[in-house]
PDB file of C-alpha atoms in Angstrom:
ATOM      1  CA  MET A   1     -35.466  40.321   8.544  1.00 63.00           C
ATOM      2  CA  ARG A   2     -33.140  37.816   6.928  1.00 69.00           C
ATOM      3  CA  LYS A   3     -30.485  36.018   8.902  1.00 70.00           C
ATOM      4  CA  LYS A   4     -26.963  36.183   7.604  1.00 67.00           C
ATOM      5  CA  ILE A   5     -25.327  32.882   6.718  1.00 65.00           C
ATOM      6  CA  PHE A   6     -21.784  32.493   7.914  1.00 62.00           C
ATOM      7  CA  PHE A   7     -19.280  31.084   5.423  1.00 65.00           C
ATOM      8  CA  LEU A   8     -15.713  30.109   6.167  1.00 64.00           C
ATOM      9  CA  PRO A   9     -13.042  31.281   3.761  1.00 69.00           C
ATOM     10  CA  PHE A  10     -12.527  28.687   0.995  1.00 69.00           C
ATOM     11  CA  GLY A  11      -9.095  27.459   2.091  1.00 72.00           C
ATOM     12  CA  LEU A  12     -10.123  27.101   5.714  1.00 77.00           C
ATOM     13  CA  ASP A  13     -13.241  25.018   5.049  1.00 75.00           C
ATOM     14  CA  VAL A  14     -11.432  22.713   2.628  1.00 79.00           C
ATOM     15  CA  GLY A  15      -8.599  22.337   5.136  1.00 80.00           C
ATOM     16  CA  LEU A  16     -10.988  21.478   7.977  1.00 83.00           C
ATOM     17  CA  ILE A  17     -12.776  18.903   5.819  1.00 86.00           C
ATOM     18  CA  GLY A  18      -9.443  17.354   4.801  1.00 85.00           C
ATOM     19  CA  LEU A  19      -8.199  17.267   8.389  1.00 86.00           C
ATOM     20  CA  SER A  20     -11.456  15.676   9.553  1.00 87.00           C
ATOM     21  CA  ALA A  21     -11.259  13.045   6.804  1.00 88.00           C
ATOM     22  CA  TYR A  22      -7.678  12.223   7.806  1.00 86.00           C
ATOM     23  CA  TYR A  23      -8.553  11.721  11.475  1.00 84.00           C
ATOM     24  CA  LEU A  24     -11.606   9.623  10.649  1.00 87.00           C
ATOM     25  CA  THR A  25      -9.799   7.302   8.225  1.00 88.00           C
ATOM     26  CA  ARG A  26      -6.251   7.082   9.585  1.00 86.00           C
ATOM     27  CA  LEU A  27      -4.772   3.752  10.564  1.00 83.00           C
ATOM     28  CA  ARG A  28      -4.074   3.117  14.199  1.00 87.00           C
ATOM     29  CA  LYS A  29      -0.500   3.090  15.407  1.00 89.00           C
ATOM     30  CA  PRO A  30       1.025  -0.419  15.251  1.00 88.00           C
ATOM     31  CA  GLU A  31       1.855  -2.264  18.435  1.00 91.00           C
ATOM     32  CA  PRO A  32       5.528  -1.738  19.369  1.00 87.00           C
ATOM     33  CA  GLU A  33       6.152  -5.491  19.563  1.00 88.00           C
ATOM     34  CA  ASN A  34       4.938  -5.901  15.952  1.00 87.00           C
ATOM     35  CA  VAL A  35       7.293  -3.176  14.764  1.00 85.00           C
ATOM     36  CA  ILE A  36      10.199  -4.833  16.604  1.00 83.00           C
ATOM     37  CA  ASN A  37       9.294  -8.250  15.147  1.00 83.00           C
ATOM     38  CA  ILE A  38       9.449  -6.832  11.625  1.00 82.00           C
ATOM     39  CA  PHE A  39      12.204  -4.242  11.813  1.00 83.00           C
ATOM     40  CA  GLY A  40      14.200  -5.431  14.815  1.00 85.00           C
ATOM     41  CA  PRO A  41      15.155  -3.602  17.996  1.00 86.00           C
ATOM     42  CA  GLU A  42      16.599  -0.105  18.204  1.00 86.00           C
ATOM     43  CA  PRO A  43      20.386  -0.244  17.682  1.00 85.00           C
ATOM     44  CA  TRP A  44      21.028   1.233  21.150  1.00 87.00           C
ATOM     45  CA  SER A  45      18.602  -1.052  23.048  1.00 86.00           C
ATOM     46  CA  LYS A  46      19.582  -3.853  25.429  1.00 88.00           C
ATOM     47  CA  GLU A  47      18.107  -6.440  23.055  1.00 85.00           C
ATOM     48  CA  SER A  48      20.401  -5.265  20.267  1.00 85.00           C
ATOM     49  CA  GLN A  49      23.380  -5.996  22.509  1.00 87.00           C
ATOM     50  CA  THR A  50      22.273  -9.589  23.089  1.00 87.00           C
ATOM     51  CA  SER A  51      20.900 -10.185  19.558  1.00 83.00           C
ATOM     52  CA  PRO A  52      22.856  -7.964  17.149  1.00 83.00           C
ATOM     53  CA  GLU A  53      21.709 -10.030  14.145  1.00 81.00           C
ATOM     54  CA  LYS A  54      18.170  -8.676  14.678  1.00 82.00           C
ATOM     55  CA  VAL A  55      19.199  -5.039  14.283  1.00 85.00           C
ATOM     56  CA  VAL A  56      18.326  -3.562  10.895  1.00 86.00           C
ATOM     57  CA  ARG A  57      21.509  -2.423   9.211  1.00 82.00           C
ATOM     58  CA  CYS A  58      20.036  -1.648   5.837  1.00 86.00           C
ATOM     59  CA  ILE A  59      16.713  -1.719   4.002  1.00 90.00           C
ATOM     60  CA  ALA A  60      17.283  -1.927   0.257  1.00 92.00           C
ATOM     61  CA  HIS A  61      14.497  -0.269  -1.731  1.00 93.00           C
ATOM     62  CA  ARG A  62      13.861  -2.349  -4.867  1.00 94.00           C
ATOM     63  CA  GLY A  63      16.970  -4.312  -3.934  1.00 93.00           C
ATOM     64  CA  ALA A  64      19.293  -1.289  -4.009  1.00 91.00           C
ATOM     65  CA  GLY A  65      17.902  -0.216  -7.373  1.00 92.00           C
ATOM     66  CA  LEU A  66      20.300   2.707  -7.704  1.00 93.00           C
ATOM     67  CA  ASP A  67      23.338   0.449  -7.345  1.00 95.00           C
ATOM     68  CA  ALA A  68      22.134  -2.583  -9.325  1.00 95.00           C
ATOM     69  CA  PRO A  69      19.210  -3.152 -11.718  1.00 96.00           C
ATOM     70  CA  GLU A  70      16.160  -3.029  -9.463  1.00 96.00           C
ATOM     71  CA  ASN A  71      14.120  -6.046  -8.378  1.00 97.00           C
ATOM     72  CA  THR A  72      16.582  -8.571  -9.834  1.00 97.00           C
ATOM     73  CA  LEU A  73      18.565 -11.460  -8.410  1.00 97.00           C
ATOM     74  CA  GLU A  74      21.696  -9.460  -9.197  1.00 96.00           C
ATOM     75  CA  ALA A  75      20.408  -6.619  -7.018  1.00 97.00           C
ATOM     76  CA  PHE A  76      19.594  -9.006  -4.175  1.00 97.00           C
ATOM     77  CA  LYS A  77      23.042 -10.614  -4.409  1.00 96.00           C
ATOM     78  CA  TYR A  78      24.533  -7.117  -4.259  1.00 96.00           C
ATOM     79  CA  CYS A  79      22.523  -6.493  -1.066  1.00 96.00           C
ATOM     80  CA  VAL A  80      23.585  -9.748   0.577  1.00 95.00           C
ATOM     81  CA  GLU A  81      27.249  -9.042  -0.207  1.00 95.00           C
ATOM     82  CA  ARG A  82      26.869  -5.723   1.616  1.00 94.00           C
ATOM     83  CA  ASP A  83      25.182  -7.211   4.688  1.00 90.00           C
ATOM     84  CA  CYS A  84      21.752  -5.735   4.019  1.00 92.00           C
ATOM     85  CA  ASN A  85      19.128  -7.570   6.045  1.00 90.00           C
ATOM     86  CA  ILE A  86      15.815  -6.238   4.647  1.00 94.00           C
ATOM     87  CA  VAL A  87      14.865  -5.923   0.976  1.00 96.00           C
ATOM     88  CA  GLU A  88      11.774  -4.218  -0.406  1.00 96.00           C
ATOM     89  CA  LEU A  89      10.573  -5.572  -3.733  1.00 97.00           C
ATOM     90  CA  ASP A  90       7.651  -4.988  -6.082  1.00 96.00           C
ATOM     91  CA  VAL A  91       5.375  -7.737  -7.433  1.00 96.00           C
ATOM     92  CA  ARG A  92       2.950  -7.752 -10.345  1.00 94.00           C
ATOM     93  CA  THR A  93       1.572 -10.404 -12.690  1.00 94.00           C
ATOM     94  CA  SER A  94       2.143 -11.303 -16.311  1.00 93.00           C
ATOM     95  CA  LYS A  95      -0.728 -12.299 -18.612  1.00 93.00           C
ATOM     96  CA  ASP A  96      -0.174 -15.993 -17.873  1.00 93.00           C
ATOM     97  CA  GLY A  97      -0.279 -15.380 -14.120  1.00 91.00           C
ATOM     98  CA  LYS A  98       3.434 -15.455 -13.302  1.00 94.00           C
ATOM     99  CA  LEU A  99       4.357 -13.361 -10.270  1.00 95.00           C
ATOM    100  CA  LEU A 100       7.253 -11.219 -11.418  1.00 96.00           C
ATOM    101  CA  LEU A 101       9.238  -8.452  -9.796  1.00 97.00           C
ATOM    102  CA  LEU A 102       8.693  -5.101 -11.439  1.00 96.00           C
ATOM    103  CA  HIS A 103       7.941  -1.651 -10.064  1.00 95.00           C
ATOM    104  CA  ASP A 104       6.543  -0.036 -13.209  1.00 95.00           C
ATOM    105  CA  GLN A 105       3.664  -1.308 -15.303  1.00 94.00           C
ATOM    106  CA  GLY A 106       5.896  -1.453 -18.353  1.00 95.00           C
ATOM    107  CA  LEU A 107       9.573  -1.843 -19.201  1.00 95.00           C
ATOM    108  CA  GLU A 108      10.338   1.451 -20.962  1.00 95.00           C
ATOM    109  CA  ARG A 109      12.373   2.983 -18.127  1.00 95.00           C
ATOM    110  CA  LEU A 110      14.468  -0.155 -17.605  1.00 94.00           C
ATOM    111  CA  THR A 111      14.972  -1.256 -21.198  1.00 93.00           C
ATOM    112  CA  GLY A 112      14.440   1.759 -23.414  1.00 92.00           C
ATOM    113  CA  LYS A 113      11.939  -0.377 -25.380  1.00 92.00           C
ATOM    114  CA  ASP A 114       8.286   0.440 -25.987  1.00 93.00           C
ATOM    115  CA  ILE A 115       6.776  -2.161 -23.646  1.00 92.00           C
ATOM    116  CA  THR A 116       4.027  -0.381 -21.736  1.00 93.00           C
ATOM    117  CA  ASN A 117       2.188  -3.162 -19.894  1.00 93.00           C
ATOM    118  CA  VAL A 118       3.616  -6.529 -18.830  1.00 93.00           C
ATOM    119  CA  HIS A 119       0.200  -7.594 -17.570  1.00 91.00           C
ATOM    120  CA  VAL A 120      -0.886  -8.231 -21.174  1.00 94.00           C
ATOM    121  CA  MET A 121       2.237 -10.262 -22.031  1.00 95.00           C
ATOM    122  CA  ASP A 122       3.148 -13.868 -21.262  1.00 96.00           C
ATOM    123  CA  TRP A 123       6.242 -14.556 -19.165  1.00 96.00           C
ATOM    124  CA  ASP A 124       7.944 -16.319 -22.095  1.00 96.00           C
ATOM    125  CA  LYS A 125       7.761 -13.085 -24.142  1.00 96.00           C
ATOM    126  CA  ILE A 126       9.425 -10.895 -21.500  1.00 95.00           C
ATOM    127  CA  LYS A 127      11.682 -13.186 -19.469  1.00 95.00           C
ATOM    128  CA  ASP A 128      14.767 -12.726 -21.688  1.00 95.00           C
ATOM    129  CA  ILE A 129      14.636  -8.937 -22.068  1.00 94.00           C
ATOM    130  CA  ASP A 130      17.679  -7.142 -20.621  1.00 95.00           C
ATOM    131  CA  ILE A 131      16.225  -4.876 -17.928  1.00 94.00           C
ATOM    132  CA  GLY A 132      19.611  -3.445 -17.028  1.00 93.00           C
ATOM    133  CA  ALA A 133      20.015  -1.803 -20.437  1.00 92.00           C
ATOM    134  CA  THR A 134      19.463   1.742 -19.172  1.00 94.00           C
ATOM    135  CA  HIS A 135      20.913   1.344 -15.667  1.00 93.00           C
ATOM    136  CA  PRO A 136      23.854   3.642 -14.803  1.00 94.00           C
ATOM    137  CA  ASN A 137      25.952   0.584 -13.810  1.00 92.00           C
ATOM    138  CA  ARG A 138      25.001  -1.480 -16.879  1.00 91.00           C
ATOM    139  CA  LYS A 139      28.654  -2.281 -17.644  1.00 92.00           C
ATOM    140  CA  GLN A 140      28.906  -4.060 -14.300  1.00 92.00           C
ATOM    141  CA  PHE A 141      25.540  -5.845 -14.694  1.00 90.00           C
ATOM    142  CA  LYS A 142      25.214  -7.285 -18.203  1.00 89.00           C
ATOM    143  CA  GLU A 143      22.165  -9.102 -19.562  1.00 90.00           C
ATOM    144  CA  VAL A 144      20.052  -8.771 -16.410  1.00 95.00           C
ATOM    145  CA  LYS A 145      16.654 -10.462 -16.648  1.00 96.00           C
ATOM    146  CA  LEU A 146      13.333 -10.060 -14.879  1.00 96.00           C
ATOM    147  CA  CYS A 147      12.963 -12.146 -11.751  1.00 96.00           C
ATOM    148  CA  LEU A 148      10.073 -14.304 -10.569  1.00 97.00           C
ATOM    149  CA  LEU A 149       8.878 -13.885  -6.990  1.00 97.00           C
ATOM    150  CA  ASP A 150       9.580 -17.536  -6.115  1.00 97.00           C
ATOM    151  CA  ASP A 151      13.201 -17.275  -7.262  1.00 98.00           C
ATOM    152  CA  ALA A 152      13.727 -14.067  -5.305  1.00 98.00           C
ATOM    153  CA  LEU A 153      12.176 -15.476  -2.131  1.00 97.00           C
ATOM    154  CA  ASP A 154      14.220 -18.678  -2.395  1.00 98.00           C
ATOM    155  CA  TYR A 155      17.437 -16.661  -2.619  1.00 98.00           C
ATOM    156  CA  LEU A 156      16.560 -14.113   0.053  1.00 97.00           C
ATOM    157  CA  MET A 157      15.252 -16.657   2.555  1.00 96.00           C
ATOM    158  CA  ALA A 158      18.352 -18.825   2.068  1.00 98.00           C
ATOM    159  CA  HIS A 159      20.417 -15.785   3.074  1.00 96.00           C
ATOM    160  CA  LYS A 160      18.118 -14.869   5.989  1.00 93.00           C
ATOM    161  CA  VAL A 161      17.089 -11.563   4.435  1.00 94.00           C
ATOM    162  CA  ARG A 162      13.708 -10.224   5.514  1.00 92.00           C
ATOM    163  CA  VAL A 163      11.396  -9.089   2.723  1.00 95.00           C
ATOM    164  CA  ILE A 164       8.877  -6.268   2.349  1.00 94.00           C
ATOM    165  CA  ILE A 165       6.586  -6.943  -0.611  1.00 94.00           C
ATOM    166  CA  ASP A 166       4.898  -4.049  -2.414  1.00 94.00           C
ATOM    167  CA  VAL A 167       2.032  -5.428  -4.516  1.00 93.00           C
ATOM    168  CA  LYS A 168       1.542  -3.474  -7.738  1.00 91.00           C
ATOM    169  CA  GLY A 169      -1.582  -3.376  -9.860  1.00 81.00           C
ATOM    170  CA  ASP A 170      -5.000  -4.632  -8.891  1.00 76.00           C
ATOM    171  CA  ASN A 171      -4.772  -8.287  -9.875  1.00 69.00           C
ATOM    172  CA  ARG A 172      -6.268 -10.398  -7.069  1.00 72.00           C
ATOM    173  CA  GLN A 173      -3.987 -13.281  -8.026  1.00 67.00           C
ATOM    174  CA  VAL A 174      -1.064 -11.526  -6.356  1.00 68.00           C
ATOM    175  CA  TRP A 175      -2.997 -11.153  -3.115  1.00 68.00           C
ATOM    176  CA  GLU A 176      -4.212 -14.753  -3.149  1.00 69.00           C
ATOM    177  CA  CYS A 177      -0.757 -16.284  -3.333  1.00 59.00           C
TER     178      CYS A 177
END
């Protein structure tokens, strides 16, 4: 007599495997003090009453990329003028190793030009391209250029803005700096 083999329905077994993989590989919850050190205290906490400058008022994704051309000094100035105290920015490398701020691999979305990969171009070839050309507020922000990481950090640190850096691409040079 043959024994019957029990099979789970396809969706259930795939779901259980996925759930198991999630629980085995998930990151542990960060320590509360680390979260407070990065993002500041809760607005209603006692610490926020004694240190209101530590409370996060705004986190600008790509330097308020919907309001100003993303990842540019103009965007960061826009954030500072509006009292934003954390900026998220994206970093990748050019062919000659410059650390530049750019979310996408290429410049098509920002410029309307057929530039698909800045990693194969030297900084001198791309530094003067207007990356605000397709932005909805392009009349307010004319001739906006790509920004180097050092220039952005100098400006943001001078204005006491905290920075979240999103490293794009797989170039180890970005991680080593």
